[in-house]
mmCIF file of C-alpha atoms in Angstrom:
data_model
loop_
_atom_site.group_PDB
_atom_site.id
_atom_site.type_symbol
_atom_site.label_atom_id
_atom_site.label_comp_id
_atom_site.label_asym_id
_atom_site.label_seq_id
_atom_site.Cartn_x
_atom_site.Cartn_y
_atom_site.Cartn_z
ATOM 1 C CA UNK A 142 51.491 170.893 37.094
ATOM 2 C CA UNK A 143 50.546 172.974 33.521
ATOM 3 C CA UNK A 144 51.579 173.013 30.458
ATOM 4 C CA UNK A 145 51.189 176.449 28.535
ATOM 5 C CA UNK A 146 51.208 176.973 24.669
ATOM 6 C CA UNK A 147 55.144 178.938 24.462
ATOM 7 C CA UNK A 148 56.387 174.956 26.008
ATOM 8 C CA UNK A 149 56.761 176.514 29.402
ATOM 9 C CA UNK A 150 56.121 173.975 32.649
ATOM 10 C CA UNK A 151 54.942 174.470 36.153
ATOM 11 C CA UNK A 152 56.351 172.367 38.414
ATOM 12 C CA UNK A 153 56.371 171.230 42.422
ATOM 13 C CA UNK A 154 59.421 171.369 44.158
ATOM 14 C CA UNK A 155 60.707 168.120 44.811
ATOM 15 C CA UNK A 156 63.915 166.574 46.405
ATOM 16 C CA UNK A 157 65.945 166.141 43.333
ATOM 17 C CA UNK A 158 65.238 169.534 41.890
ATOM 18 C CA UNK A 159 66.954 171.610 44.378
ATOM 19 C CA UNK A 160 69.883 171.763 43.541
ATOM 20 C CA UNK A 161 69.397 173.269 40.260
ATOM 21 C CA UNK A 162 66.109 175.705 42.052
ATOM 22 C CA UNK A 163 68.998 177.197 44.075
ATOM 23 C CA UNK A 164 71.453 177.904 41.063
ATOM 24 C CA UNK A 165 68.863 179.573 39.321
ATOM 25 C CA UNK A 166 67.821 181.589 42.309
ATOM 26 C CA UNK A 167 71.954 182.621 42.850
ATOM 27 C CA UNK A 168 71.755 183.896 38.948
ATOM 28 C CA UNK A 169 68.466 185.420 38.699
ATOM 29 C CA UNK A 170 68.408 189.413 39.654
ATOM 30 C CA UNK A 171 64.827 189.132 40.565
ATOM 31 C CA UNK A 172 65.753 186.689 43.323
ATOM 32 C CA UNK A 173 66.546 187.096 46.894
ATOM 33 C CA UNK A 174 68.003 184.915 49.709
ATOM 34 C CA UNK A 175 64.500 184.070 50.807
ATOM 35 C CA UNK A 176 63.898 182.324 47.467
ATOM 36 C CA UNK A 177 66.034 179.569 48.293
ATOM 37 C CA UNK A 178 64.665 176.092 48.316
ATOM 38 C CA UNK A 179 66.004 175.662 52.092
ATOM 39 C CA UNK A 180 63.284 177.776 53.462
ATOM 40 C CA UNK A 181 60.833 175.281 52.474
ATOM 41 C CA UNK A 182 62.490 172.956 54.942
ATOM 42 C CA UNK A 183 62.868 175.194 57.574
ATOM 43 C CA UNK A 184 58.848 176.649 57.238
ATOM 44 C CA UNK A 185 57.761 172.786 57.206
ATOM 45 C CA UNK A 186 59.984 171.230 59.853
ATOM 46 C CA UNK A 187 60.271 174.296 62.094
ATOM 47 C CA UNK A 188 56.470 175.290 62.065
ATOM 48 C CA UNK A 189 54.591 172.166 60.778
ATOM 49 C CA UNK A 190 53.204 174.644 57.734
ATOM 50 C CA UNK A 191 52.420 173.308 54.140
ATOM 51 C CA UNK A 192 54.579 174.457 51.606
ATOM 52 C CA UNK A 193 54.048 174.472 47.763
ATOM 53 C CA UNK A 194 57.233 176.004 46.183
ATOM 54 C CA UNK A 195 56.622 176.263 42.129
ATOM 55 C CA UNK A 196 59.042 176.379 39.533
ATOM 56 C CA UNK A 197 58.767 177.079 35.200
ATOM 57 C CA UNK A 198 61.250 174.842 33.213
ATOM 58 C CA UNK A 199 61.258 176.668 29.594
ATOM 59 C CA UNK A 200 63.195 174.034 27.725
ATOM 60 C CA UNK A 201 64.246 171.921 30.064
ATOM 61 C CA UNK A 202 65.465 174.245 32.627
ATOM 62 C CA UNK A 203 64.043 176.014 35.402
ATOM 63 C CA UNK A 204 62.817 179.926 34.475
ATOM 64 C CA UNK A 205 61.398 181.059 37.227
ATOM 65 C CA UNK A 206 60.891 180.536 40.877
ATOM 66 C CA UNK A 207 57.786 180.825 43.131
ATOM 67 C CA UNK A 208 58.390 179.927 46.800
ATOM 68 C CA UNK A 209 54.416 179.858 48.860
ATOM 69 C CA UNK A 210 53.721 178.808 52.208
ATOM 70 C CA UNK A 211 50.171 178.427 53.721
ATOM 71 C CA UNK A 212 49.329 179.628 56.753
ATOM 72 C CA UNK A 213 46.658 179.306 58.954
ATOM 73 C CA UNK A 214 46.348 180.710 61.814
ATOM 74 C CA UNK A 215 44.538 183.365 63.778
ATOM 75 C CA UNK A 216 46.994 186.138 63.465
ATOM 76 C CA UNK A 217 47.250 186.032 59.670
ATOM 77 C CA UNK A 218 43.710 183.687 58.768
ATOM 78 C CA UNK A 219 44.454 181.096 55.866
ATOM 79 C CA UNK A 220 46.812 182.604 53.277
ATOM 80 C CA UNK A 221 49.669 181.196 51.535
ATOM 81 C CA UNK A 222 52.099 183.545 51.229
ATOM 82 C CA UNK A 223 55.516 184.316 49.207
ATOM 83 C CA UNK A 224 56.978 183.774 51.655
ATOM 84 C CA UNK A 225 56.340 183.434 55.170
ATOM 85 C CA UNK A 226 58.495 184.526 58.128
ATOM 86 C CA UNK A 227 60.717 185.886 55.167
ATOM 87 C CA UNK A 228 60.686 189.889 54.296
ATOM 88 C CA UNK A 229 60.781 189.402 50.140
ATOM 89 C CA UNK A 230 59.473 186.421 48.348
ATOM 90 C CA UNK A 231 57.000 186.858 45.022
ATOM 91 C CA UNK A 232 58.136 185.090 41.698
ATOM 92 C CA UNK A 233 61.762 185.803 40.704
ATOM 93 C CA UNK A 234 62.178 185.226 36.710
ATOM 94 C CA UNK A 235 63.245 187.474 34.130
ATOM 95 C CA UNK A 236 60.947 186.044 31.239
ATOM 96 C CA UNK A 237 57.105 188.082 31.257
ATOM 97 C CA UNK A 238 55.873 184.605 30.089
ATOM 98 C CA UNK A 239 57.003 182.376 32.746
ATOM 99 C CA UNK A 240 55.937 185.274 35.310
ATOM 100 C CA UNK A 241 52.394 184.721 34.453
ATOM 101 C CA UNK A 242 52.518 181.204 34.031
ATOM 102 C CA UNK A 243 53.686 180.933 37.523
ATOM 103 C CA UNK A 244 50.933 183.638 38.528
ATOM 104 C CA UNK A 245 48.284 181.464 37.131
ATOM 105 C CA UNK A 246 49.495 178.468 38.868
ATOM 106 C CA UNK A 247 49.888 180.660 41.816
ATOM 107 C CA UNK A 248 46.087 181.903 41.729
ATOM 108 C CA UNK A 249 45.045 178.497 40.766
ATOM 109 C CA UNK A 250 46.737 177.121 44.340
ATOM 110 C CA UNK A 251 44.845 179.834 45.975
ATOM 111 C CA UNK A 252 41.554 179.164 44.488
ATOM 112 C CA UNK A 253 41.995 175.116 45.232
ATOM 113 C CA UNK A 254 43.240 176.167 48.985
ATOM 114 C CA UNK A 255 40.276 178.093 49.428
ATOM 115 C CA UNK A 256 42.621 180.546 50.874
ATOM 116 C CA UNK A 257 41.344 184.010 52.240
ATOM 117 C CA UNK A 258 44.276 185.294 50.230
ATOM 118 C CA UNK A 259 46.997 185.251 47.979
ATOM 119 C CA UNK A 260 50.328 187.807 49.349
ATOM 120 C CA UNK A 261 53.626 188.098 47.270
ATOM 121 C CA UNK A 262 55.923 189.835 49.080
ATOM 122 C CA UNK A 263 57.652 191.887 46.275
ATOM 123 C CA UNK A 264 60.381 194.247 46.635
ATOM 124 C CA UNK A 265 59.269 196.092 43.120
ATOM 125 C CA UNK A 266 55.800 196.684 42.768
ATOM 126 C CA UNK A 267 53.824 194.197 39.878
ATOM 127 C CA UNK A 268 50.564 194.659 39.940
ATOM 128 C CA UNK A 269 49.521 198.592 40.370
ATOM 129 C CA UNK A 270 45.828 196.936 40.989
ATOM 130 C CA UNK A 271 46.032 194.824 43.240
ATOM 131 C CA UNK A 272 45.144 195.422 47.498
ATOM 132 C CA UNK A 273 48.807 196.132 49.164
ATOM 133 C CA UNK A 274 50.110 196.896 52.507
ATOM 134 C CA UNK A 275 52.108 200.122 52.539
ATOM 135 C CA UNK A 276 53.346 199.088 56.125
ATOM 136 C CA UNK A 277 57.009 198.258 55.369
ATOM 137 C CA UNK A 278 59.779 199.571 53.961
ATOM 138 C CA UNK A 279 63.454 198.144 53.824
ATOM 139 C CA UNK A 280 67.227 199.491 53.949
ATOM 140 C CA UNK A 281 69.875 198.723 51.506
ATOM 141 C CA UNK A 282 73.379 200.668 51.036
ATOM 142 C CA UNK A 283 76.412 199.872 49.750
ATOM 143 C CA UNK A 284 79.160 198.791 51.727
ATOM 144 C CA UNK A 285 82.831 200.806 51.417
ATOM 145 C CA UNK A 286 85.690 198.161 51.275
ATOM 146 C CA UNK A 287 87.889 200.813 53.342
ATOM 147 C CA UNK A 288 86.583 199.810 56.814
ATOM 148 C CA UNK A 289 87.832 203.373 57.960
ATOM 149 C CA UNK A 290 86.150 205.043 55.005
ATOM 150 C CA UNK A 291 82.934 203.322 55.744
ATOM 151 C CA UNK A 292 82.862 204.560 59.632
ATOM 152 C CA UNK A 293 83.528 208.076 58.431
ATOM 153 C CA UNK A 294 80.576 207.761 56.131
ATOM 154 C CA UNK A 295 77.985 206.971 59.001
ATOM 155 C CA UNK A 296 76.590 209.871 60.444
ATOM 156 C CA UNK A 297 78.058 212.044 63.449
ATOM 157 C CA UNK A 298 75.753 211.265 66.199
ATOM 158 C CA UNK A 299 75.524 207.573 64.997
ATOM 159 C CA UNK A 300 79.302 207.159 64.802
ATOM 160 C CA UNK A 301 79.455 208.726 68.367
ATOM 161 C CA UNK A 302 76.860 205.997 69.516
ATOM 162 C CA UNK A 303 79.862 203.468 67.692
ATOM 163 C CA UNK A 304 82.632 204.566 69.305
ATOM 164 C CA UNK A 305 81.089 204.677 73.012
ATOM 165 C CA UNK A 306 80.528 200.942 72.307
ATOM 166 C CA UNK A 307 84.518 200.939 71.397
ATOM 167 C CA UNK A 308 85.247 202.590 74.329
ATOM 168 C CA UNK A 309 83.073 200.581 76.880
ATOM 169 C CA UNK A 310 85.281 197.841 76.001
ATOM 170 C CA UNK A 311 82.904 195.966 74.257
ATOM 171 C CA UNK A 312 83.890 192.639 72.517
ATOM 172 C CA UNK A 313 82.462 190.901 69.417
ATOM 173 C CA UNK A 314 83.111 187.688 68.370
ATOM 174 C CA UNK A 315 80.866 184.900 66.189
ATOM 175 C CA UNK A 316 79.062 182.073 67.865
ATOM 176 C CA UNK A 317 78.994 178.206 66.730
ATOM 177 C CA UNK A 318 75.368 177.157 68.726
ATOM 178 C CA UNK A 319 72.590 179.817 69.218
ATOM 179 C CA UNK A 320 72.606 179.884 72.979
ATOM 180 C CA UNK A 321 73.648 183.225 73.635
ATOM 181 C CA UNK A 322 72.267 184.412 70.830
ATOM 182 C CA UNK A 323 68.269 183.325 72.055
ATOM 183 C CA UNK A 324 69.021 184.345 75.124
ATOM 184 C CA UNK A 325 69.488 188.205 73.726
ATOM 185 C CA UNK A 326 67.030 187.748 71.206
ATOM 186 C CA UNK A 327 64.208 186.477 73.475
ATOM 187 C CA UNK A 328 64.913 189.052 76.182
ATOM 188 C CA UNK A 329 64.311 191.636 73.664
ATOM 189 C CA UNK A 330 61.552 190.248 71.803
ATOM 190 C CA UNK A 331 59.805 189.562 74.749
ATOM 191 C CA UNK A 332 59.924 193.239 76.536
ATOM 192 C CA UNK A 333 58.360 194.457 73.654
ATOM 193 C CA UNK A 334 55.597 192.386 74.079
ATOM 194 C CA UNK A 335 56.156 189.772 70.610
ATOM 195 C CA UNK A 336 55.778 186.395 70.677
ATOM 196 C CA UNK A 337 59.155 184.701 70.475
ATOM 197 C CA UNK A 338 60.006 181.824 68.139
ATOM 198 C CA UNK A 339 61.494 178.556 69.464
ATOM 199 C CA UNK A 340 64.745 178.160 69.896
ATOM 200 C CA UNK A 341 64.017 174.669 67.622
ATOM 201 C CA UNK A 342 63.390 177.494 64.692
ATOM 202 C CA UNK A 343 67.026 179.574 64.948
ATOM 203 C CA UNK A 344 68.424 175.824 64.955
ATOM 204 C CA UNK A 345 66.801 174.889 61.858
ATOM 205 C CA UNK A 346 68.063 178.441 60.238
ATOM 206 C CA UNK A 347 71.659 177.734 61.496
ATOM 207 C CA UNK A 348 71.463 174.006 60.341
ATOM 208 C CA UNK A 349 69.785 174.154 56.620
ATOM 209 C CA UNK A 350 71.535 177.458 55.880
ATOM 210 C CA UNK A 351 75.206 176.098 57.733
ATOM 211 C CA UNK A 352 77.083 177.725 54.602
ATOM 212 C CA UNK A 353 75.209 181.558 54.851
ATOM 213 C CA UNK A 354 74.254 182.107 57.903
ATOM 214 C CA UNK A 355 76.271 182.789 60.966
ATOM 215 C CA UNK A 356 75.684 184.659 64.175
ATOM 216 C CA UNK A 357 77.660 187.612 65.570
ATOM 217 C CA UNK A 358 78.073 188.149 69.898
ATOM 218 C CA UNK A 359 78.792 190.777 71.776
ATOM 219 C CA UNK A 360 80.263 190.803 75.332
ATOM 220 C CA UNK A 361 81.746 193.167 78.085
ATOM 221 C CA UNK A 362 83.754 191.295 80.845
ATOM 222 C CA UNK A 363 81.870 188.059 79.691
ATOM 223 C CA UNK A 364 78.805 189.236 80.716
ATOM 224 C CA UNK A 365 76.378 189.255 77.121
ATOM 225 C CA UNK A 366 74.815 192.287 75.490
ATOM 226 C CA UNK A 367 73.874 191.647 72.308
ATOM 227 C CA UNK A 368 73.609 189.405 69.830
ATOM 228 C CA UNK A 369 72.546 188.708 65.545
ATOM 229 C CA UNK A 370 71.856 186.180 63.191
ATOM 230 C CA UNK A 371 73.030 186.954 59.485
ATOM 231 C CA UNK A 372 72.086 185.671 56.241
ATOM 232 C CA UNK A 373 74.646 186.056 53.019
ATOM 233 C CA UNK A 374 73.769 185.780 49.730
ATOM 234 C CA UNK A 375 75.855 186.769 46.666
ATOM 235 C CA UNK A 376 77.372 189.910 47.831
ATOM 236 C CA UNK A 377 75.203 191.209 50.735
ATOM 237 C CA UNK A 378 75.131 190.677 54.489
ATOM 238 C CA UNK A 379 71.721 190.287 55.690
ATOM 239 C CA UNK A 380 71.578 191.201 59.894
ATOM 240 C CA UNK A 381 67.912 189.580 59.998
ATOM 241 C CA UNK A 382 67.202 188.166 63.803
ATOM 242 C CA UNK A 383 68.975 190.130 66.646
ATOM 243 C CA UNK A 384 68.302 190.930 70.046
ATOM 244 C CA UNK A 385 69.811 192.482 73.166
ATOM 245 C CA UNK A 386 69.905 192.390 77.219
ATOM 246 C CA UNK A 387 69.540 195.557 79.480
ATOM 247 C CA UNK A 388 73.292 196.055 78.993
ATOM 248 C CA UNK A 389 72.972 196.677 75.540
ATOM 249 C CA UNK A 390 71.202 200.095 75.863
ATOM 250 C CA UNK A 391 73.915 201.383 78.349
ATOM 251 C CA UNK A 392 76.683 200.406 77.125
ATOM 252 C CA UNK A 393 75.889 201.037 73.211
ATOM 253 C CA UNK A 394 75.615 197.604 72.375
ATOM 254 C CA UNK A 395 73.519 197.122 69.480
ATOM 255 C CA UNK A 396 75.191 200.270 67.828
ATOM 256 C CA UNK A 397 78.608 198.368 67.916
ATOM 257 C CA UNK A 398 77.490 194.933 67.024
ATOM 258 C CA UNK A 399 76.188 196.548 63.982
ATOM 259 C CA UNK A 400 79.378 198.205 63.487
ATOM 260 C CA UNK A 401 81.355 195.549 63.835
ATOM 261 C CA UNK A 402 78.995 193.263 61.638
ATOM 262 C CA UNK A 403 79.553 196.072 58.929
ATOM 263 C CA UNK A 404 83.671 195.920 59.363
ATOM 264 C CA UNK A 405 83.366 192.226 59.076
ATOM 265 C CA UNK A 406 81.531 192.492 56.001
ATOM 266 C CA UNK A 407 83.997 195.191 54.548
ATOM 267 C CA UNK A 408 86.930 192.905 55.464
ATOM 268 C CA UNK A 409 85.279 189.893 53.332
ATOM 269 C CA UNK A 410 84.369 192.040 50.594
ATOM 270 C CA UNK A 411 80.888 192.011 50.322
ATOM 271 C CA UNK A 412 78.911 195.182 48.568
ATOM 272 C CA UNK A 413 75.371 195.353 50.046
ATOM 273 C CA UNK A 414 74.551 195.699 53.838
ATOM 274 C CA UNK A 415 70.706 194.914 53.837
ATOM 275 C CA UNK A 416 69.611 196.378 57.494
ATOM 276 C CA UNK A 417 65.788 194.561 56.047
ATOM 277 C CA UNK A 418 62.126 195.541 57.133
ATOM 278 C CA UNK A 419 60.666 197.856 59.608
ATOM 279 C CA UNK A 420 57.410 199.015 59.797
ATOM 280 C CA UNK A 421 57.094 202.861 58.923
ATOM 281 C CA UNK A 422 57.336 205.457 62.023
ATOM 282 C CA UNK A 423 59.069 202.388 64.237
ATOM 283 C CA UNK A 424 61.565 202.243 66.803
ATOM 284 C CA UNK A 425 64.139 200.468 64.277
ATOM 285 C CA UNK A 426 62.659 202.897 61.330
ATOM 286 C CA UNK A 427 64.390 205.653 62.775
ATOM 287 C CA UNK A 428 67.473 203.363 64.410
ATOM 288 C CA UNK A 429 67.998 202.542 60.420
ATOM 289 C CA UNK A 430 67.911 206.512 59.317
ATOM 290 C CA UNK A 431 70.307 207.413 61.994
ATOM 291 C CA UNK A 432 72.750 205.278 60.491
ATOM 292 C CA UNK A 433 72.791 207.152 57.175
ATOM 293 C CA UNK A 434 70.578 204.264 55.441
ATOM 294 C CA UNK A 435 67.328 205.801 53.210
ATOM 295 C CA UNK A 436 64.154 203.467 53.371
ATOM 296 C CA UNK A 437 62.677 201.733 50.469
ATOM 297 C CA UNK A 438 58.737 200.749 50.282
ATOM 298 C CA UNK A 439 58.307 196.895 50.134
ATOM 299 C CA UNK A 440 55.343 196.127 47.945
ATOM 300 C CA UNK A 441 53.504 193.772 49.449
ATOM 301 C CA UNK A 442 50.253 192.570 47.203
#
C-alpha cells in the first residue's frame, strides 16, 4: 500500500499472509486476542462488514499489526474501527516507526472512506490529543495456580455467593455446539433490553477460533442456568459472551460458573483471568469489584 523512507511497507491482509499476521500477533506485547487475523473472517462473514486489516513488513517481515473494520450503521454512523465487536484493537508493534506508518495508512483509509471517524480501541492511551470515550474500563488479575489459594483470595461476601452455588448442587461442564449456551445468553441479553446477535455469529466464533475458544455450562438437575463463551490467548482466559436464565439469580449461578471457569483455568495453568469491559457505574462494574478485581480505563480514541 506505501512505501516509507526507513524501507518499512504497508500492506492488506491477504489469504497467504495469515499465518505469519497471527505469529507476530502471539509475540508482540502490544497485541491482544482481538488482533488476530480470524476476526476479519468472522466481522465479514458473520455481519457482511468491510474489513481492511493492515500490516508493516520492515525487512521482509511483518512489524506491526492494524486490524479496522467499517461500520455503517445507525447506531455507530460510518466509522471503521480497531476493532469492531472486539473490546481492544489499535496497532500492536513495538517499533515508533512502523506505529506511524500504520497510523498514516490508517488516517489515509479514513480520509478515502469518507468515514465520520477513525476509533482505535487502545488499552494504553497514544494520543493525549485526540477525542476519547472515558466510558469503559476493563479487569485483569492474576490467576493463583493453587485452586484453593485462589478461592481464599476472592473476597468474603463474593466467596459466600461461590459456595451457595456449590451447595445448590450446581453442575458445570463445557459444551461442543452453542445451543445451550444462546439460549442463556439471549434470555439475558434480551431482559435487559440489547439487541441479541445471531446465533450464525457465536457459530462463526466457535468455528474460526475452534483451537481458543470454548464454552463453559452450568446446570442443576438438567435444567440450564448459565452459560459462557471464552477466548484464550497466550496465558489468559478471556470469559467474553455469557448469559443466564431466571435460575441463575436464585441459585447463584453466574457466581459459580465464574468460579468454576477460574478453577479450570488454575488447573491448566494459565496466569491472567481477563473478566473484559464494562461501562463505568454498571451492573457488571460492580459484579467485577466484588470479586476482588480493580478496573482499568480503556482508552478509546
Amino acid at each position: 500500500m506505501s512505501d516509507s523512507d526507513a524501507g518499512i511497507t504497508v500492506r492488506q491482509l491477504t489469504p497467504d499472509f495469515r499465518e505469519p499476521w497471527d505469529a507476530f500477533v502471539e509475540s508482540c506485547p502490544d497485541a491482544t486476542f482481538f488482533h488476530r487475523a480470524g476476526w476479519q473472517e468472522v466481522i465479514e462473514q458473520a455481519f457482511g462488514h468491510r474489513t481492511h486489516y493492515l500490516f508493516a513488513e520492515r525487512n521482509g517481515s511483518i512489524a506491526g499489526v492494524l486490524p479496522l473494520g467499517h461500520i455503517r450503521s445507525r447506531l455507530f454512523g460510518n466509522a471503521l474501527i480497531s476493532t469492531p465487536f472486539c473490546v481492544y484493537g489499535g496497532i500492536a508493534t513495538e517499533d515508533s516507526e512502523v506505529f506511524s506508518a500504520l497510523e498514516s495508512a490508517a488516517c489515509a483509509l479514513a480520509e478515502g472512506l469518507k468515514v465520520d471517524y477513525l476509533e482505535m480501541r487502545n488499552r494504553e492511551a497514544r494520543h493525549t490529543g485526540w477525542p476519547r470515550k472515558d466510558l469503559y474500563v476493563t479487569f485483569r488479575k492474576s490467576i493463583d495456580p493453587d485452586p484453593e489459594k485462589y478461592l481464599l483470595a476472592i473476597p468474603r461476601k463474593q466467596r459466600a455467593m461461590v459456595r451457595k452455588g456449590i451447595k445448590a448442587g450446581l453442575k458445570a461442564e463445557f459444551d461442543r455446539t452453542t445451543e445451550r449456551f444462546y439460549a442463556a445468553y439471549s434470555q439475558s441479553v434480551r431482559s435487559l433490553g440489547t439487541p441479541v446477535f445471531s446465533r450464525g455469529y457465536f457459530e462463526w466464533l466457535q468455528r474460526v477460533f475452534r483451537d481458543s475458544c470454548d464454552i463453559l455450562t452450568v446446570t442443576h438437575d438438567d435444567a440450564l442456568v448459565s452459560s459462557v463463551m471464552n477466548f484464550y490467548f497466550r496465558d489468559e482466559v478471556l470469559p467474553y459472551y455469557g448469559g443466564g436464565t431466571p435460575l441463575a439469580r436464585q441459585l447463584k449461578g453466574n457466581d459459580f460458573m465464574y468460579w468454576e471457569l477460574m478453577r479450570h483455568s488454575c488447573e491448566r495453568g494459565l496466569r491472567v483471568f481477563d473478566y473484559g469491559r464494562s461501562k463505568q457505574g454498571a451492573g457488571s462494574y460492580s459484579f467485577k469489584k466484588n470479586w476482588g478485581f480493580e478496573a482499568t480505563p480503556l482508552h478509546y480514541e
